[in-house]
Amino acid sequence: MDRIYNIGIIGGGVSGVVTALELAKYGIESILFEHKESVVNGPPFCHLHAGGNLYPDISDEQCKILLKQSIDMARLFPNSIDERPTFISVPKSEKYKVDKIRNRLDMLVEHYKGLIDEDPANEILGTPKEYYKTYTKKDLIELAEYPTFNRPNSLDKWMSNAIKLIDYEKLKTPVFLVQEYGWNLFRLGAQAQLALTKTEKCNLKMNTKVTSIKDVRSQNLDYNWEICTEEKVYKVNYLVNSCGFKTGDMDESLLLNTERLIEFKAAYISKWHHLPGLIPELIFHGERGTPNGMAQLTPYCEDYYQIHGMTTDITLFKDGLVQSKDNETQPEFNEDINQKLSHGWYKDEIKTRTKNAIAFVTKFVPKFESATVGGPPLFGAQQIHGNDPKRRVGEVSFPCKSYARSEIIKASSALAVANKIITKIQEEEIIPLIQKKINRNFLLERISKKEIDKLASELAVQRGYPKALSRLVIERE
Ligand SMILES: Cc1cc2nc3c(=O)[nH]c(=O)nc-3n(C[C@H](O)[C@H](O)[C@H](O)COP(=O)(O)OP(=O)(O)OC[C@H]3O[C@@H](n4cnc5c(N)ncnc54)[C@H](O)[C@@H]3O)c2cc1C
């Protein structure tokens, strides 16, 4: 007789793998289906939004959630966290008020203190006092005269390296340095894949596309769902839909109608000349979707830099944001975007958009003019449930019995989603009550840094990116 799995998870992005790993650590078996040849191979991520300071338009509440969820994920995957700060500024041409940014940072410091009071191990972003620092114009003039620091070990040294490159006359002051770190998707994917492959508690099926779902809950069988792939039908009791921007495909299979947006975006890889000292990630705020949208420069190893520019010539795309229609749960992109998602990009467009991105950053970092195309873009589509495109925190919903739909918008929400799903599965008595909840995941902890280094580098190369993108700028001990 065919085996019945307690939990079937569709989609091996960050959400699906974290759910499978959290179940496995409690000894709960699952089967995880991933269409692609490796896990965490969907839309990219590079920034741990530990406070949501890249989004001046979102609510304080969302910022607090992002701070807490980011800390939780960083504790789970420390080997994927790049501990360099983020420079936050507002160009003089833009509407955002620096006082408002500072008030929000103060609010976040208080929230961070509270999280540390709850659990001292939450102090992973430095002390609350060091969470951010403000720099006036006078400070910047002084710091620009400091020597360059090869490996800065204080916020002032990071700022000193950065400000030598930035045309700060274009910026409102003060500017800020914040402990929002980098987040390496290749390293997270490698660690998760190694842990899932090693545990007997998860049947990881990569290169396996789920073609449809059949609801058999009313048929009085020993299981609730049939998960159909091209080769086989799998029987499961509880279904987790973590298909990312494709969650609507499974909903359609189940005749569930839900409102959602999907958005396609890209970030560009450039190579610059060698700098004598490391720099933080650089943020120049601007209104999203206008020609002056936010510019984001993310440093990687070996002089590679990733660029986001929130304009339709760079990161955003015409018709890149699509809403579900009344009679259609899964929104559809146009042919051009579908082509990119399934077959990749034409070389000409990589060149044009990367050059646009370099020129965009050059407005604030004049010497960046000499940067060149460094590789193919990191790109993909993400889901936003409901109809508010500004929403940055999404979690999970339970549209019917024995069914969970992950709706994360930022990768940091993955652990919160996994925990809510586990609670729900216990409530439905599909698994026994877990007597003692633990934060740590020993399946992840037993993967060595050496193993992560090796697989992360293989994953980067397999996906067509420079090996250097799999390493951290600040190597961990
Ligand atoms: C350009 C860009 C930059 C971003 N930057 C950041 C950032 O800096 N920080 C951050 O936190 N977030 C960032 N995000 C968001 C982040 O990428 C997503 O939140 C996250 O990857 C979503 O994870 P997920 O597991 O829900 O979905 P996905 O990663 O999309 O995973 C879904 C998986 O399901 C699989 N799948 C789908 N259908 C099927 C099927 N029928 N059968 C089998 N498998 C299937 C897919 O192959 C995929 O691997 C960014 C997004 C984009 C587009």
Short mmCIF file of N, CA and C and ligand atoms in Angstrom, two decimals, residues 10-16 33-36 38 40-49 55 183 208-211 242-246 249-250 263-267 296 306 308 315 378-383 406-412, ligand 1:
data_model
loop_
_atom_site.label_atom_id
_atom_site.label_comp_id
_atom_site.label_asym_id
_atom_site.label_seq_id
_atom_site.Cartn_x
_atom_site.Cartn_y
_atom_site.Cartn_z
N ILE A 10 4.33 21.84 -0.66
CA ILE A 10 4.61 22.10 -2.08
C ILE A 10 5.38 23.42 -2.17
N GLY A 11 6.60 23.36 -2.69
CA GLY A 11 7.43 24.55 -2.84
C GLY A 11 8.60 24.55 -1.87
N GLY A 12 9.81 24.49 -2.42
CA GLY A 12 11.02 24.46 -1.59
C GLY A 12 11.75 25.79 -1.59
N GLY A 13 10.99 26.90 -1.51
CA GLY A 13 11.61 28.20 -1.26
C GLY A 13 11.91 28.30 0.22
N VAL A 14 12.27 29.49 0.68
CA VAL A 14 12.64 29.65 2.08
C VAL A 14 11.50 29.22 3.00
N SER A 15 10.26 29.49 2.60
CA SER A 15 9.13 29.15 3.46
C SER A 15 8.98 27.63 3.58
N GLY A 16 8.96 26.94 2.45
CA GLY A 16 8.79 25.48 2.47
C GLY A 16 9.91 24.78 3.21
N PHE A 33 8.00 18.93 -2.04
CA PHE A 33 8.15 18.91 -3.50
C PHE A 33 8.72 20.25 -3.98
N GLU A 34 9.80 20.19 -4.74
CA GLU A 34 10.36 21.40 -5.34
C GLU A 34 10.57 21.15 -6.83
N HIS A 35 10.00 22.03 -7.62
CA HIS A 35 10.05 21.92 -9.06
C HIS A 35 11.48 22.02 -9.60
N LYS A 36 12.29 22.88 -8.97
CA LYS A 36 13.64 23.14 -9.51
C LYS A 36 14.67 22.13 -8.99
N SER A 38 17.29 22.65 -7.14
CA SER A 38 17.81 22.90 -5.79
C SER A 38 16.78 23.75 -5.05
N VAL A 40 15.47 26.90 -2.38
CA VAL A 40 15.69 28.36 -2.27
C VAL A 40 16.28 28.89 -3.59
N ASN A 41 15.53 28.64 -4.64
CA ASN A 41 15.98 28.94 -6.00
C ASN A 41 14.93 29.82 -6.69
N GLY A 42 14.14 30.54 -5.88
CA GLY A 42 13.11 31.42 -6.44
C GLY A 42 13.60 32.85 -6.47
N PRO A 43 12.74 33.81 -6.10
CA PRO A 43 13.18 35.21 -6.09
C PRO A 43 14.34 35.39 -5.10
N PRO A 44 15.22 36.36 -5.35
CA PRO A 44 16.40 36.48 -4.49
C PRO A 44 16.09 37.20 -3.18
N PHE A 45 17.04 37.20 -2.27
CA PHE A 45 17.04 38.14 -1.15
C PHE A 45 18.49 38.44 -0.80
N CYS A 46 18.74 39.68 -0.33
CA CYS A 46 20.12 40.09 -0.03
C CYS A 46 20.17 40.89 1.26
N HIS A 47 19.02 41.29 1.76
CA HIS A 47 18.97 42.25 2.88
C HIS A 47 18.11 41.67 4.00
N LEU A 48 18.67 41.64 5.20
CA LEU A 48 17.89 41.22 6.37
C LEU A 48 17.17 42.47 6.87
N HIS A 49 15.88 42.52 6.67
CA HIS A 49 15.14 43.75 6.96
C HIS A 49 14.89 43.88 8.47
N TYR A 55 11.88 50.86 4.04
CA TYR A 55 10.49 51.14 3.64
C TYR A 55 9.89 52.27 4.47
N TRP A 183 22.07 39.43 3.71
CA TRP A 183 21.53 38.08 3.88
C TRP A 183 21.82 37.29 2.62
N THR A 208 10.76 18.03 -9.05
CA THR A 208 9.44 17.40 -9.06
C THR A 208 8.35 18.48 -9.02
N LYS A 209 7.62 18.57 -10.11
CA LYS A 209 6.56 19.58 -10.18
C LYS A 209 5.23 18.97 -9.76
N VAL A 210 4.54 19.65 -8.89
CA VAL A 210 3.18 19.22 -8.55
C VAL A 210 2.25 19.76 -9.63
N THR A 211 1.49 18.86 -10.25
CA THR A 211 0.65 19.29 -11.36
C THR A 211 -0.76 19.66 -10.90
N SER A 242 3.36 26.28 -0.27
CA SER A 242 4.38 27.34 -0.14
C SER A 242 5.01 27.57 -1.51
N CYS A 243 4.14 27.78 -2.48
CA CYS A 243 4.58 27.92 -3.88
C CYS A 243 5.00 29.34 -4.24
N GLY A 244 5.14 30.24 -3.25
CA GLY A 244 5.58 31.61 -3.56
C GLY A 244 4.56 32.31 -4.44
N PHE A 245 5.01 32.92 -5.52
CA PHE A 245 4.07 33.68 -6.36
C PHE A 245 3.10 32.77 -7.10
N LYS A 246 3.33 31.46 -7.01
CA LYS A 246 2.44 30.50 -7.68
C LYS A 246 1.44 29.86 -6.72
N ASP A 249 -1.92 28.79 -8.12
CA ASP A 249 -2.09 27.57 -8.93
C ASP A 249 -2.75 26.47 -8.11
N MET A 250 -2.27 26.30 -6.88
CA MET A 250 -2.82 25.24 -6.02
C MET A 250 -4.24 25.62 -5.59
N GLU A 263 4.38 40.25 -8.06
CA GLU A 263 5.26 41.29 -8.60
C GLU A 263 6.60 40.70 -9.05
N PHE A 264 7.00 41.09 -10.25
CA PHE A 264 8.29 40.66 -10.80
C PHE A 264 9.30 41.78 -10.59
N LYS A 265 10.51 41.45 -10.11
CA LYS A 265 11.54 42.47 -9.87
C LYS A 265 12.92 41.87 -10.15
N ALA A 266 13.89 42.74 -10.35
CA ALA A 266 15.25 42.25 -10.60
C ALA A 266 16.27 43.15 -9.94
N ALA A 267 17.39 42.55 -9.55
CA ALA A 267 18.54 43.29 -9.02
C ALA A 267 19.72 42.92 -9.91
N GLN A 296 19.79 51.28 -4.20
CA GLN A 296 20.34 50.38 -3.17
C GLN A 296 21.59 49.71 -3.73
N GLN A 306 25.67 44.45 -5.87
CA GLN A 306 24.32 44.25 -6.40
C GLN A 306 23.57 45.57 -6.33
N HIS A 308 19.82 47.64 -6.75
CA HIS A 308 18.38 47.79 -6.97
C HIS A 308 18.14 49.27 -7.28
N THR A 315 14.81 48.02 -11.48
CA THR A 315 14.27 46.87 -10.71
C THR A 315 12.82 46.55 -11.05
N LEU A 378 19.81 39.00 -10.58
CA LEU A 378 19.09 38.15 -9.64
C LEU A 378 17.64 38.62 -9.75
N PHE A 379 16.75 37.73 -10.05
CA PHE A 379 15.38 38.19 -10.35
C PHE A 379 14.36 37.14 -9.94
N GLY A 380 13.11 37.56 -9.95
CA GLY A 380 12.05 36.61 -9.64
C GLY A 380 10.77 37.35 -9.31
N ALA A 381 9.76 36.55 -8.96
CA ALA A 381 8.47 37.14 -8.64
C ALA A 381 8.07 36.77 -7.23
N GLN A 382 7.35 37.66 -6.57
CA GLN A 382 6.90 37.38 -5.22
C GLN A 382 5.41 37.67 -5.11
N GLN A 383 4.80 37.11 -4.09
CA GLN A 383 3.37 37.32 -3.90
C GLN A 383 3.13 38.37 -2.83
N SER A 406 1.16 29.56 2.69
CA SER A 406 2.18 30.53 3.12
C SER A 406 2.09 31.76 2.23
N GLU A 407 2.09 32.93 2.87
CA GLU A 407 1.93 34.18 2.10
C GLU A 407 3.04 35.16 2.43
N ILE A 408 4.28 34.65 2.55
CA ILE A 408 5.34 35.55 2.98
C ILE A 408 5.72 36.53 1.86
N ILE A 409 6.07 37.73 2.27
CA ILE A 409 6.50 38.76 1.31
C ILE A 409 8.01 38.94 1.45
N LYS A 410 8.49 38.91 2.67
CA LYS A 410 9.92 38.98 2.94
C LYS A 410 10.38 37.62 3.49
N ALA A 411 11.59 37.23 3.13
CA ALA A 411 12.08 35.91 3.55
C ALA A 411 12.09 35.77 5.08
N SER A 412 12.21 36.91 5.79
CA SER A 412 12.28 36.86 7.25
C SER A 412 11.03 36.27 7.91
C1 LIG B 1 14.29 41.23 -6.67
C2 LIG B 1 13.84 40.75 -5.31
C3 LIG B 1 14.59 41.09 -4.19
C4 LIG B 1 14.20 40.66 -2.93
N1 LIG B 1 14.96 41.00 -1.86
C5 LIG B 1 14.63 40.57 -0.62
C6 LIG B 1 15.46 40.87 0.49
O1 LIG B 1 16.49 41.53 0.35
N2 LIG B 1 15.08 40.40 1.71
C7 LIG B 1 13.96 39.63 1.90
O2 LIG B 1 13.69 39.21 3.03
N3 LIG B 1 13.16 39.33 0.86
C8 LIG B 1 13.47 39.77 -0.40
N4 LIG B 1 12.68 39.45 -1.47
C9 LIG B 1 11.49 38.62 -1.22
C10 LIG B 1 11.87 37.15 -1.09
O3 LIG B 1 12.58 36.76 -2.24
C11 LIG B 1 10.62 36.30 -0.96
O4 LIG B 1 9.89 36.73 0.14
C12 LIG B 1 10.89 34.84 -0.67
O5 LIG B 1 11.83 34.30 -1.53
C13 LIG B 1 9.59 34.06 -0.80
O6 LIG B 1 9.83 32.76 -0.39
P1 LIG B 1 8.74 31.62 -0.61
O7 LIG B 1 9.33 30.38 -0.06
O8 LIG B 1 7.42 32.05 -0.12
O9 LIG B 1 8.56 31.55 -2.18
P2 LIG B 1 9.63 31.13 -3.36
O10 LIG B 1 10.99 31.46 -2.96
O11 LIG B 1 9.04 31.70 -4.57
O12 LIG B 1 9.50 29.56 -3.35
C14 LIG B 1 8.43 28.89 -3.94
C15 LIG B 1 8.97 27.59 -4.50
O13 LIG B 1 7.87 26.80 -4.94
C16 LIG B 1 8.27 26.11 -6.10
N5 LIG B 1 7.04 25.74 -6.80
C17 LIG B 1 6.08 26.57 -7.28
N6 LIG B 1 5.10 25.85 -7.87
C18 LIG B 1 5.46 24.55 -7.73
C19 LIG B 1 4.86 23.32 -8.13
N7 LIG B 1 3.70 23.29 -8.79
N8 LIG B 1 5.49 22.16 -7.83
C20 LIG B 1 6.68 22.15 -7.17
N9 LIG B 1 7.30 23.29 -6.77
C21 LIG B 1 6.68 24.46 -7.06
C22 LIG B 1 9.12 27.12 -6.86
O14 LIG B 1 9.99 26.48 -7.77
C23 LIG B 1 9.85 27.82 -5.72
O15 LIG B 1 11.12 27.24 -5.48
C24 LIG B 1 13.02 39.88 -2.76
C25 LIG B 1 12.26 39.54 -3.89
C26 LIG B 1 12.66 39.96 -5.15
C27 LIG B 1 11.81 39.56 -6.33
#
